[in-house]
mmCIF file of C-alpha atoms in Angstrom:
data_model
loop_
_atom_site.group_PDB
_atom_site.id
_atom_site.type_symbol
_atom_site.label_atom_id
_atom_site.label_comp_id
_atom_site.label_asym_id
_atom_site.label_seq_id
_atom_site.Cartn_x
_atom_site.Cartn_y
_atom_site.Cartn_z
ATOM 1 C CA UNK A 1 118.062 116.086 104.497
ATOM 2 C CA UNK A 2 117.701 117.518 100.998
ATOM 3 C CA UNK A 3 116.666 121.098 100.338
ATOM 4 C CA UNK A 4 113.723 119.892 98.225
ATOM 5 C CA UNK A 5 112.282 118.063 101.237
ATOM 6 C CA UNK A 6 112.731 121.108 103.482
ATOM 7 C CA UNK A 7 111.066 123.380 100.923
ATOM 8 C CA UNK A 8 108.099 121.060 100.572
ATOM 9 C CA UNK A 9 107.737 120.626 104.344
ATOM 10 C CA UNK A 10 107.737 124.425 104.612
ATOM 11 C CA UNK A 11 105.041 124.691 101.949
ATOM 12 C CA UNK A 12 102.788 122.195 103.767
ATOM 13 C CA UNK A 13 102.610 124.801 106.554
ATOM 14 C CA UNK A 14 101.732 127.591 104.137
ATOM 15 C CA UNK A 15 99.507 126.143 101.389
ATOM 16 C CA UNK A 16 96.264 124.296 102.041
ATOM 17 C CA UNK A 17 95.917 120.734 100.691
ATOM 18 C CA UNK A 18 94.760 120.653 97.077
ATOM 19 C CA UNK A 19 95.645 124.321 96.430
ATOM 20 C CA UNK A 20 95.856 124.241 92.626
ATOM 21 C CA UNK A 21 97.239 127.771 92.365
ATOM 22 C CA UNK A 22 100.063 126.870 94.733
ATOM 23 C CA UNK A 23 100.532 123.588 92.911
ATOM 24 C CA UNK A 24 100.929 125.478 89.641
ATOM 25 C CA UNK A 25 103.543 127.730 91.246
ATOM 26 C CA UNK A 26 105.509 124.668 92.372
ATOM 27 C CA UNK A 27 105.236 123.027 88.942
ATOM 28 C CA UNK A 28 106.313 126.137 87.058
ATOM 29 C CA UNK A 29 108.909 127.590 89.447
ATOM 30 C CA UNK A 30 109.956 124.739 91.724
ATOM 31 C CA UNK A 31 109.351 124.329 95.449
ATOM 32 C CA UNK A 32 112.539 126.203 96.390
ATOM 33 C CA UNK A 33 111.730 129.380 94.471
ATOM 34 C CA UNK A 34 108.123 129.416 95.738
ATOM 35 C CA UNK A 35 109.339 128.995 99.319
ATOM 36 C CA UNK A 36 111.875 131.813 98.947
ATOM 37 C CA UNK A 37 109.246 134.093 97.379
ATOM 38 C CA UNK A 38 106.854 133.505 100.265
ATOM 39 C CA UNK A 39 109.575 134.098 102.858
ATOM 40 C CA UNK A 40 110.505 137.427 101.256
ATOM 41 C CA UNK A 41 106.863 138.519 101.343
ATOM 42 C CA UNK A 42 107.199 140.921 98.430
ATOM 43 C CA UNK A 43 105.085 141.139 95.303
ATOM 44 C CA UNK A 44 102.381 138.473 95.064
ATOM 45 C CA UNK A 45 102.771 135.526 92.733
ATOM 46 C CA UNK A 46 100.115 135.362 89.991
ATOM 47 C CA UNK A 47 96.649 133.972 90.689
ATOM 48 C CA UNK A 48 95.951 135.276 94.209
ATOM 49 C CA UNK A 49 94.499 138.468 95.652
ATOM 50 C CA UNK A 50 96.551 140.806 97.795
ATOM 51 C CA UNK A 51 94.640 139.736 100.905
ATOM 52 C CA UNK A 52 95.266 136.059 100.290
ATOM 53 C CA UNK A 53 98.940 136.670 99.532
ATOM 54 C CA UNK A 54 99.300 138.546 102.824
ATOM 55 C CA UNK A 55 97.755 135.593 104.644
ATOM 56 C CA UNK A 56 100.156 133.154 102.965
ATOM 57 C CA UNK A 57 103.144 135.329 103.844
ATOM 58 C CA UNK A 58 101.979 135.506 107.481
ATOM 59 C CA UNK A 59 101.885 131.696 107.561
ATOM 60 C CA UNK A 60 105.315 131.565 105.924
ATOM 61 C CA UNK A 61 106.797 133.806 108.630
ATOM 62 C CA UNK A 62 105.779 131.263 111.295
ATOM 63 C CA UNK A 63 106.757 128.077 109.409
ATOM 64 C CA UNK A 64 109.733 126.100 110.718
ATOM 65 C CA UNK A 65 110.301 122.994 108.552
ATOM 66 C CA UNK A 66 113.229 121.694 110.604
ATOM 67 C CA UNK A 67 111.121 121.768 113.755
ATOM 68 C CA UNK A 68 108.295 119.950 111.937
ATOM 69 C CA UNK A 69 110.713 117.240 110.801
ATOM 70 C CA UNK A 70 112.095 116.892 114.337
ATOM 71 C CA UNK A 71 108.564 116.424 115.732
ATOM 72 C CA UNK A 72 107.847 113.913 112.965
ATOM 73 C CA UNK A 73 110.983 111.891 113.705
ATOM 74 C CA UNK A 74 110.077 111.729 117.385
ATOM 75 C CA UNK A 75 106.660 110.335 116.388
ATOM 76 C CA UNK A 76 108.257 107.878 113.899
ATOM 77 C CA UNK A 77 106.706 109.738 110.981
ATOM 78 C CA UNK A 78 108.465 110.211 107.631
ATOM 79 C CA UNK A 79 107.810 112.710 104.839
ATOM 80 C CA UNK A 80 107.504 111.212 101.349
ATOM 81 C CA UNK A 81 107.854 113.553 98.362
ATOM 82 C CA UNK A 82 107.191 113.158 94.621
ATOM 83 C CA UNK A 83 110.028 111.622 92.661
ATOM 84 C CA UNK A 84 111.289 109.392 95.478
ATOM 85 C CA UNK A 85 111.117 105.595 95.595
ATOM 86 C CA UNK A 86 108.184 105.465 98.020
ATOM 87 C CA UNK A 87 106.010 108.019 96.206
ATOM 88 C CA UNK A 88 102.854 106.439 94.655
ATOM 89 C CA UNK A 89 102.993 107.786 91.112
ATOM 90 C CA UNK A 90 99.225 107.453 90.606
ATOM 91 C CA UNK A 91 98.888 110.561 92.814
ATOM 92 C CA UNK A 92 100.420 112.526 89.927
ATOM 93 C CA UNK A 93 97.032 112.106 88.183
ATOM 94 C CA UNK A 94 95.804 114.913 90.460
ATOM 95 C CA UNK A 95 97.825 117.440 88.449
ATOM 96 C CA UNK A 96 98.347 120.742 90.250
ATOM 97 C CA UNK A 97 96.177 119.458 93.119
ATOM 98 C CA UNK A 98 98.758 116.728 93.820
ATOM 99 C CA UNK A 99 99.988 116.714 97.432
ATOM 100 C CA UNK A 100 103.255 118.551 98.066
ATOM 101 C CA UNK A 101 104.264 115.452 99.986
ATOM 102 C CA UNK A 102 102.736 112.947 102.377
ATOM 103 C CA UNK A 103 103.458 112.409 106.055
ATOM 104 C CA UNK A 104 103.522 108.651 106.622
ATOM 105 C CA UNK A 105 103.353 106.745 109.907
ATOM 106 C CA UNK A 106 103.954 102.999 109.755
ATOM 107 C CA UNK A 107 106.565 100.593 108.436
ATOM 108 C CA UNK A 108 105.269 99.332 105.055
ATOM 109 C CA UNK A 109 106.142 101.006 101.760
ATOM 110 C CA UNK A 110 103.319 103.369 100.764
ATOM 111 C CA UNK A 111 104.037 102.877 97.076
ATOM 112 C CA UNK A 112 104.035 99.076 97.278
ATOM 113 C CA UNK A 113 100.833 98.931 99.301
ATOM 114 C CA UNK A 114 99.043 101.388 97.027
ATOM 115 C CA UNK A 115 99.712 99.196 93.997
ATOM 116 C CA UNK A 116 96.923 96.859 95.103
ATOM 117 C CA UNK A 117 94.504 98.896 97.178
ATOM 118 C CA UNK A 118 90.778 99.641 97.306
ATOM 119 C CA UNK A 119 89.004 102.445 99.171
ATOM 120 C CA UNK A 120 85.989 101.533 101.307
ATOM 121 C CA UNK A 121 84.115 104.660 102.460
ATOM 122 C CA UNK A 122 80.657 105.700 103.598
ATOM 123 C CA UNK A 123 78.470 107.393 106.159
ATOM 124 C CA UNK A 124 79.746 108.332 109.607
ATOM 125 C CA UNK A 125 76.338 107.766 111.182
ATOM 126 C CA UNK A 126 75.927 104.438 109.421
ATOM 127 C CA UNK A 127 73.353 101.762 110.172
ATOM 128 C CA UNK A 128 74.143 98.337 111.579
ATOM 129 C CA UNK A 129 73.751 97.032 108.026
ATOM 130 C CA UNK A 130 76.308 99.552 106.732
ATOM 131 C CA UNK A 131 78.849 98.676 109.415
ATOM 132 C CA UNK A 132 78.366 94.958 108.761
ATOM 133 C CA UNK A 133 78.772 95.351 104.986
ATOM 134 C CA UNK A 134 81.869 97.554 105.352
ATOM 135 C CA UNK A 135 83.566 95.153 107.750
ATOM 136 C CA UNK A 136 82.662 92.094 105.663
ATOM 137 C CA UNK A 137 83.844 93.703 102.424
ATOM 138 C CA UNK A 138 87.106 94.837 104.004
ATOM 139 C CA UNK A 139 87.792 91.443 105.543
ATOM 140 C CA UNK A 140 87.102 89.707 102.239
ATOM 141 C CA UNK A 141 89.375 92.094 100.344
ATOM 142 C CA UNK A 142 92.137 91.656 102.920
ATOM 143 C CA UNK A 143 91.874 87.886 102.615
ATOM 144 C CA UNK A 144 92.335 88.272 98.851
ATOM 145 C CA UNK A 145 95.518 90.273 99.339
ATOM 146 C CA UNK A 146 94.104 93.779 98.878
ATOM 147 C CA UNK A 147 95.004 96.768 101.034
ATOM 148 C CA UNK A 148 91.881 98.495 102.395
ATOM 149 C CA UNK A 149 92.107 102.296 102.451
ATOM 150 C CA UNK A 150 89.686 104.576 104.296
ATOM 151 C CA UNK A 151 89.575 107.833 106.232
ATOM 152 C CA UNK A 152 89.711 106.708 109.869
ATOM 153 C CA UNK A 153 86.330 108.297 110.665
ATOM 154 C CA UNK A 154 83.430 106.918 112.683
ATOM 155 C CA UNK A 155 80.918 104.674 110.959
ATOM 156 C CA UNK A 156 81.784 102.941 107.703
ATOM 157 C CA UNK A 157 85.451 104.027 107.741
ATOM 158 C CA UNK A 158 86.082 102.543 111.171
ATOM 159 C CA UNK A 159 84.200 99.361 110.318
ATOM 160 C CA UNK A 160 86.311 98.926 107.163
ATOM 161 C CA UNK A 161 89.578 99.372 109.048
ATOM 162 C CA UNK A 162 88.477 96.950 111.768
ATOM 163 C CA UNK A 163 87.311 94.395 109.215
ATOM 164 C CA UNK A 164 90.710 94.375 107.506
ATOM 165 C CA UNK A 165 92.596 94.226 110.807
ATOM 166 C CA UNK A 166 90.328 91.490 112.123
ATOM 167 C CA UNK A 167 91.140 89.384 109.066
ATOM 168 C CA UNK A 168 94.851 89.827 109.742
ATOM 169 C CA UNK A 169 95.092 92.017 106.653
ATOM 170 C CA UNK A 170 96.441 95.354 105.569
ATOM 171 C CA UNK A 171 94.771 98.733 105.968
ATOM 172 C CA UNK A 172 95.745 102.394 105.587
ATOM 173 C CA UNK A 173 94.033 105.477 107.022
ATOM 174 C CA UNK A 174 94.267 108.804 105.176
ATOM 175 C CA UNK A 175 93.672 111.605 107.690
ATOM 176 C CA UNK A 176 92.639 115.250 107.304
ATOM 177 C CA UNK A 177 95.010 116.327 110.093
ATOM 178 C CA UNK A 178 98.550 115.721 111.298
ATOM 179 C CA UNK A 179 99.201 111.982 111.499
ATOM 180 C CA UNK A 180 100.632 112.417 115.016
ATOM 181 C CA UNK A 181 97.266 113.769 116.265
ATOM 182 C CA UNK A 182 94.634 111.128 115.513
ATOM 183 C CA UNK A 183 91.166 112.379 114.680
ATOM 184 C CA UNK A 184 88.473 111.689 115.732
ATOM 185 C CA UNK A 185 89.732 111.348 119.328
ATOM 186 C CA UNK A 186 87.461 108.357 119.888
ATOM 187 C CA UNK A 187 89.455 106.473 117.251
ATOM 188 C CA UNK A 188 92.868 107.164 118.807
ATOM 189 C CA UNK A 189 93.256 103.495 119.726
ATOM 190 C CA UNK A 190 92.175 102.281 116.292
ATOM 191 C CA UNK A 191 94.486 104.690 114.468
ATOM 192 C CA UNK A 192 97.379 103.705 116.745
ATOM 193 C CA UNK A 193 96.715 100.059 115.857
ATOM 194 C CA UNK A 194 96.615 100.923 112.150
ATOM 195 C CA UNK A 195 99.956 102.725 112.506
ATOM 196 C CA UNK A 196 101.393 99.641 114.214
ATOM 197 C CA UNK A 197 100.154 97.136 111.636
ATOM 198 C CA UNK A 198 99.641 99.299 108.568
ATOM 199 C CA UNK A 199 99.900 102.926 107.466
ATOM 200 C CA UNK A 200 98.524 106.281 108.592
ATOM 201 C CA UNK A 201 98.909 108.968 105.919
ATOM 202 C CA UNK A 202 98.166 112.688 105.666
ATOM 203 C CA UNK A 203 99.116 115.905 103.869
ATOM 204 C CA UNK A 204 99.116 118.182 106.902
ATOM 205 C CA UNK A 205 102.221 118.685 109.055
ATOM 206 C CA UNK A 206 102.544 117.420 112.630
ATOM 207 C CA UNK A 207 100.015 118.783 115.085
ATOM 208 C CA UNK A 208 97.776 120.387 112.455
ATOM 209 C CA UNK A 209 94.031 120.144 112.980
ATOM 210 C CA UNK A 210 91.176 119.132 110.678
ATOM 211 C CA UNK A 211 88.613 121.514 109.205
ATOM 212 C CA UNK A 212 85.507 120.793 107.099
ATOM 213 C CA UNK A 213 87.317 121.796 103.886
ATOM 214 C CA UNK A 214 90.297 119.601 104.742
ATOM 215 C CA UNK A 215 88.047 116.557 105.069
ATOM 216 C CA UNK A 216 86.669 117.210 101.585
ATOM 217 C CA UNK A 217 90.128 117.747 100.066
ATOM 218 C CA UNK A 218 91.520 114.657 101.814
ATOM 219 C CA UNK A 219 89.047 112.558 99.828
ATOM 220 C CA UNK A 220 90.810 113.259 96.524
ATOM 221 C CA UNK A 221 93.934 111.554 97.921
ATOM 222 C CA UNK A 222 91.955 108.441 98.869
ATOM 223 C CA UNK A 223 90.454 108.353 95.373
ATOM 224 C CA UNK A 224 93.769 108.845 93.560
ATOM 225 C CA UNK A 225 95.768 106.480 95.752
ATOM 226 C CA UNK A 226 93.544 103.444 95.158
ATOM 227 C CA UNK A 227 92.417 101.429 92.158
ATOM 228 C CA UNK A 228 88.764 101.856 92.993
ATOM 229 C CA UNK A 229 86.355 103.277 95.573
ATOM 230 C CA UNK A 230 83.448 101.411 97.171
ATOM 231 C CA UNK A 231 80.722 103.498 98.818
ATOM 232 C CA UNK A 232 78.815 101.394 101.336
ATOM 233 C CA UNK A 233 76.272 103.874 102.724
ATOM 234 C CA UNK A 234 75.899 107.562 101.938
ATOM 235 C CA UNK A 235 73.203 110.206 102.153
ATOM 236 C CA UNK A 236 72.763 112.719 99.334
ATOM 237 C CA UNK A 237 75.317 115.160 100.809
ATOM 238 C CA UNK A 238 77.793 112.613 102.170
ATOM 239 C CA UNK A 239 81.515 113.361 101.897
ATOM 240 C CA UNK A 240 82.060 109.804 100.683
ATOM 241 C CA UNK A 241 80.304 110.771 97.453
ATOM 242 C CA UNK A 242 83.052 113.365 96.967
ATOM 243 C CA UNK A 243 85.568 110.518 97.082
ATOM 244 C CA UNK A 244 83.547 108.491 94.585
ATOM 245 C CA UNK A 245 83.160 111.382 92.145
ATOM 246 C CA UNK A 246 86.861 112.152 92.388
ATOM 247 C CA UNK A 247 87.549 108.492 91.576
ATOM 248 C CA UNK A 248 85.285 108.773 88.510
ATOM 249 C CA UNK A 249 87.097 111.883 87.289
ATOM 250 C CA UNK A 250 90.435 110.121 87.708
ATOM 251 C CA UNK A 251 89.303 107.081 85.747
ATOM 252 C CA UNK A 252 89.250 104.757 88.769
ATOM 253 C CA UNK A 253 86.534 102.174 89.316
ATOM 254 C CA UNK A 254 83.586 103.503 91.337
ATOM 255 C CA UNK A 255 81.337 101.036 93.126
ATOM 256 C CA UNK A 256 78.295 101.167 95.383
ATOM 257 C CA UNK A 257 76.688 98.720 97.783
ATOM 258 C CA UNK A 258 72.890 98.825 97.493
ATOM 259 C CA UNK A 259 70.728 99.409 100.537
ATOM 260 C CA UNK A 260 67.005 99.602 101.284
ATOM 261 C CA UNK A 261 65.117 101.900 98.925
ATOM 262 C CA UNK A 262 63.502 103.496 101.994
ATOM 263 C CA UNK A 263 66.811 104.356 103.681
ATOM 264 C CA UNK A 264 68.010 107.971 103.454
ATOM 265 C CA UNK A 265 71.536 106.696 104.170
ATOM 266 C CA UNK A 266 71.459 104.659 100.957
ATOM 267 C CA UNK A 267 69.975 107.434 98.797
ATOM 268 C CA UNK A 268 73.384 108.836 97.857
ATOM 269 C CA UNK A 269 74.679 105.397 96.905
ATOM 270 C CA UNK A 270 71.641 104.717 94.738
ATOM 271 C CA UNK A 271 72.121 108.076 93.026
ATOM 272 C CA UNK A 272 75.751 107.128 92.391
ATOM 273 C CA UNK A 273 74.680 103.800 90.896
ATOM 274 C CA UNK A 274 72.194 105.507 88.596
ATOM 275 C CA UNK A 275 75.009 107.797 87.448
ATOM 276 C CA UNK A 276 77.122 104.879 86.268
ATOM 277 C CA UNK A 277 78.874 103.358 89.283
ATOM 278 C CA UNK A 278 79.025 99.559 89.429
ATOM 279 C CA UNK A 279 76.798 97.699 91.877
ATOM 280 C CA UNK A 280 78.760 95.327 94.135
ATOM 281 C CA UNK A 281 77.587 93.130 96.972
ATOM 282 C CA UNK A 282 80.722 91.350 98.209
ATOM 283 C CA UNK A 283 84.512 91.360 98.134
ATOM 284 C CA UNK A 284 84.676 88.908 95.228
ATOM 285 C CA UNK A 285 82.804 91.346 92.991
ATOM 286 C CA UNK A 286 85.039 94.227 94.060
ATOM 287 C CA UNK A 287 88.183 92.178 93.446
ATOM 288 C CA UNK A 288 86.928 91.017 90.063
ATOM 289 C CA UNK A 289 86.326 94.580 88.932
ATOM 290 C CA UNK A 290 89.441 96.247 90.310
ATOM 291 C CA UNK A 291 91.685 93.301 89.532
ATOM 292 C CA UNK A 292 90.946 93.754 85.830
ATOM 293 C CA UNK A 293 92.742 97.095 85.847
ATOM 294 C CA UNK A 294 96.368 97.377 84.753
ATOM 295 C CA UNK A 295 98.948 97.523 87.508
ATOM 296 C CA UNK A 296 99.880 100.988 88.709
ATOM 297 C CA UNK A 297 102.299 102.160 87.476
ATOM 298 C CA UNK A 298 101.850 100.659 83.960
ATOM 299 C CA UNK A 299 105.387 99.296 83.681
ATOM 300 C CA UNK A 300 104.753 96.764 86.483
ATOM 301 C CA UNK A 301 102.650 94.312 84.502
ATOM 302 C CA UNK A 302 104.717 91.161 85.002
ATOM 303 C CA UNK A 303 103.720 88.889 87.877
ATOM 304 C CA UNK A 304 107.306 88.472 89.179
ATOM 305 C CA UNK A 305 109.965 91.143 89.458
ATOM 306 C CA UNK A 306 113.728 90.597 89.912
ATOM 307 C CA UNK A 307 114.545 89.952 93.539
ATOM 308 C CA UNK A 308 117.354 92.477 93.507
ATOM 309 C CA UNK A 309 114.614 95.146 93.653
ATOM 310 C CA UNK A 310 113.641 93.889 97.102
ATOM 311 C CA UNK A 311 115.033 95.224 100.345
ATOM 312 C CA UNK A 312 117.163 92.656 102.222
ATOM 313 C CA UNK A 313 114.585 92.242 105.021
ATOM 314 C CA UNK A 314 111.846 91.683 102.448
ATOM 315 C CA UNK A 315 113.996 88.993 100.794
ATOM 316 C CA UNK A 316 114.367 87.337 104.204
ATOM 317 C CA UNK A 317 110.568 87.224 104.573
ATOM 318 C CA UNK A 318 110.246 85.758 101.059
ATOM 319 C CA UNK A 319 112.852 83.153 101.951
ATOM 320 C CA UNK A 320 110.790 82.262 105.025
ATOM 321 C CA UNK A 321 107.953 80.814 102.923
ATOM 322 C CA UNK A 322 107.981 77.053 102.361
ATOM 323 C CA UNK A 323 108.432 75.889 98.753
ATOM 324 C CA UNK A 324 105.081 74.144 98.197
ATOM 325 C CA UNK A 325 102.798 74.673 101.193
ATOM 326 C CA UNK A 326 101.327 77.719 102.897
ATOM 327 C CA UNK A 327 102.521 79.108 106.221
ATOM 328 C CA UNK A 328 101.071 81.542 108.745
ATOM 329 C CA UNK A 329 102.492 85.015 109.169
ATOM 330 C CA UNK A 330 103.757 83.993 112.616
ATOM 331 C CA UNK A 331 105.682 81.025 111.182
ATOM 332 C CA UNK A 332 107.155 83.167 108.413
ATOM 333 C CA UNK A 333 108.153 85.841 110.949
ATOM 334 C CA UNK A 334 109.997 83.245 113.043
ATOM 335 C CA UNK A 335 111.898 81.971 110.003
ATOM 336 C CA UNK A 336 112.741 85.509 108.899
ATOM 337 C CA UNK A 337 113.718 86.494 112.457
ATOM 338 C CA UNK A 338 111.382 89.492 112.552
ATOM 339 C CA UNK A 339 108.117 90.513 114.193
ATOM 340 C CA UNK A 340 104.769 89.266 112.918
ATOM 341 C CA UNK A 341 103.599 92.825 112.107
ATOM 342 C CA UNK A 342 106.741 93.451 110.045
ATOM 343 C CA UNK A 343 106.305 90.115 108.260
ATOM 344 C CA UNK A 344 102.665 90.903 107.375
ATOM 345 C CA UNK A 345 103.629 94.323 106.007
ATOM 346 C CA UNK A 346 106.348 92.803 103.807
ATOM 347 C CA UNK A 347 104.101 89.951 102.691
ATOM 348 C CA UNK A 348 101.637 92.511 101.339
ATOM 349 C CA UNK A 349 104.501 94.194 99.463
ATOM 350 C CA UNK A 350 105.448 90.806 98.009
ATOM 351 C CA UNK A 351 101.772 90.223 97.140
ATOM 352 C CA UNK A 352 101.647 93.504 95.216
ATOM 353 C CA UNK A 353 104.756 92.417 93.293
ATOM 354 C CA UNK A 354 103.333 88.978 92.453
ATOM 355 C CA UNK A 355 105.668 86.821 94.553
ATOM 356 C CA UNK A 356 103.165 85.477 97.104
ATOM 357 C CA UNK A 357 99.425 85.028 97.558
ATOM 358 C CA UNK A 358 97.199 84.691 100.561
ATOM 359 C CA UNK A 359 95.248 81.484 101.255
ATOM 360 C CA UNK A 360 92.902 81.844 104.224
ATOM 361 C CA UNK A 361 95.106 82.543 107.234
ATOM 362 C CA UNK A 362 98.268 81.469 105.420
ATOM 363 C CA UNK A 363 100.649 82.722 102.760
ATOM 364 C CA UNK A 364 102.062 80.777 99.830
ATOM 365 C CA UNK A 365 104.463 81.335 96.946
ATOM 366 C CA UNK A 366 102.716 82.039 93.634
ATOM 367 C CA UNK A 367 102.861 79.407 90.914
ATOM 368 C CA UNK A 368 105.339 81.409 88.845
ATOM 369 C CA UNK A 369 107.612 81.924 91.840
ATOM 370 C CA UNK A 370 107.463 78.157 92.523
ATOM 371 C CA UNK A 371 108.382 77.451 88.888
ATOM 372 C CA UNK A 372 111.434 79.669 89.228
ATOM 373 C CA UNK A 373 112.389 77.797 92.411
ATOM 374 C CA UNK A 374 112.102 74.414 90.652
ATOM 375 C CA UNK A 375 114.191 75.831 87.815
ATOM 376 C CA UNK A 376 116.987 76.523 90.240
ATOM 377 C CA UNK A 377 116.366 80.265 90.552
ATOM 378 C CA UNK A 378 115.792 80.749 94.281
ATOM 379 C CA UNK A 379 113.495 83.787 94.844
ATOM 380 C CA UNK A 380 115.471 84.785 97.898
#
């Protein structure tokens, strides 16, 4: 376990998510020096009052990064930090508000899944129309090979996650609490299922609880992680509008699903549309808009990457696809000698890299991958 990881785990106990002053300290001085300064509890670093510095030092005195990592390991949670292979580099667009690291629960690669992802967010107290639209959009995106990202909340978020899962697709939940303590409690089963088949992600260390400000700050991660944000239903003061506006500031696509002009739950979406967001009504329109963007990061523009970049188990899944026809995830899993959930996760990684594409309930090699096979260059 590297010192950098320990320092950053320590700082997740001390600094609140999105703390730009703390982020500037880390950028200018490094995580190790900031951690040592807080542990000493001496003179305050620049940019904070004496009262706030005292509060940070009190948190630092109680922080135990090794214990947090032990709890995380027991819950099959890993800590991903900037500069490592799994870190999604588009999060660096947040500048000093970039997460110190992300706690990740689930088997797929966060970076690979984020390459081709869309956020679907909206009202917690949504209407039947909003839930239907969120689930239908998410299912359609999943069928097109997109990863659906949302916040795990009641209403639109839950409908989006269920829509993607119901289509046999990929979904990730970004939480405003420790990923080992699902919130809201009524979604414990849903979040456990997402962790089994997809990813559950958060900035806060194990066991930490959500607060109103943490929900708001969590939304910037959803916006930065994905290529675009779709707001399905939102009142004027909805937190989902925070996600959409963050996406606009970051240069991501921002989309809204229209609702009845008489509905207060669509008023925020309509305001967003008047302010320049794109109107969308189905998954095809979302995919058309977000698919036009350059791959993230920019250097991954080619449709096929060298297979030596793949993990061995991912190569086995790729080798499990037939040469010219499609196959179900279950068939591919049997050929690759792995579980169906693991096969689906790796198929979405391969989709993000351009090796495979989804056709209905099946998966198939892309045309360029098939050409390389016919040319004697086996993709596995």
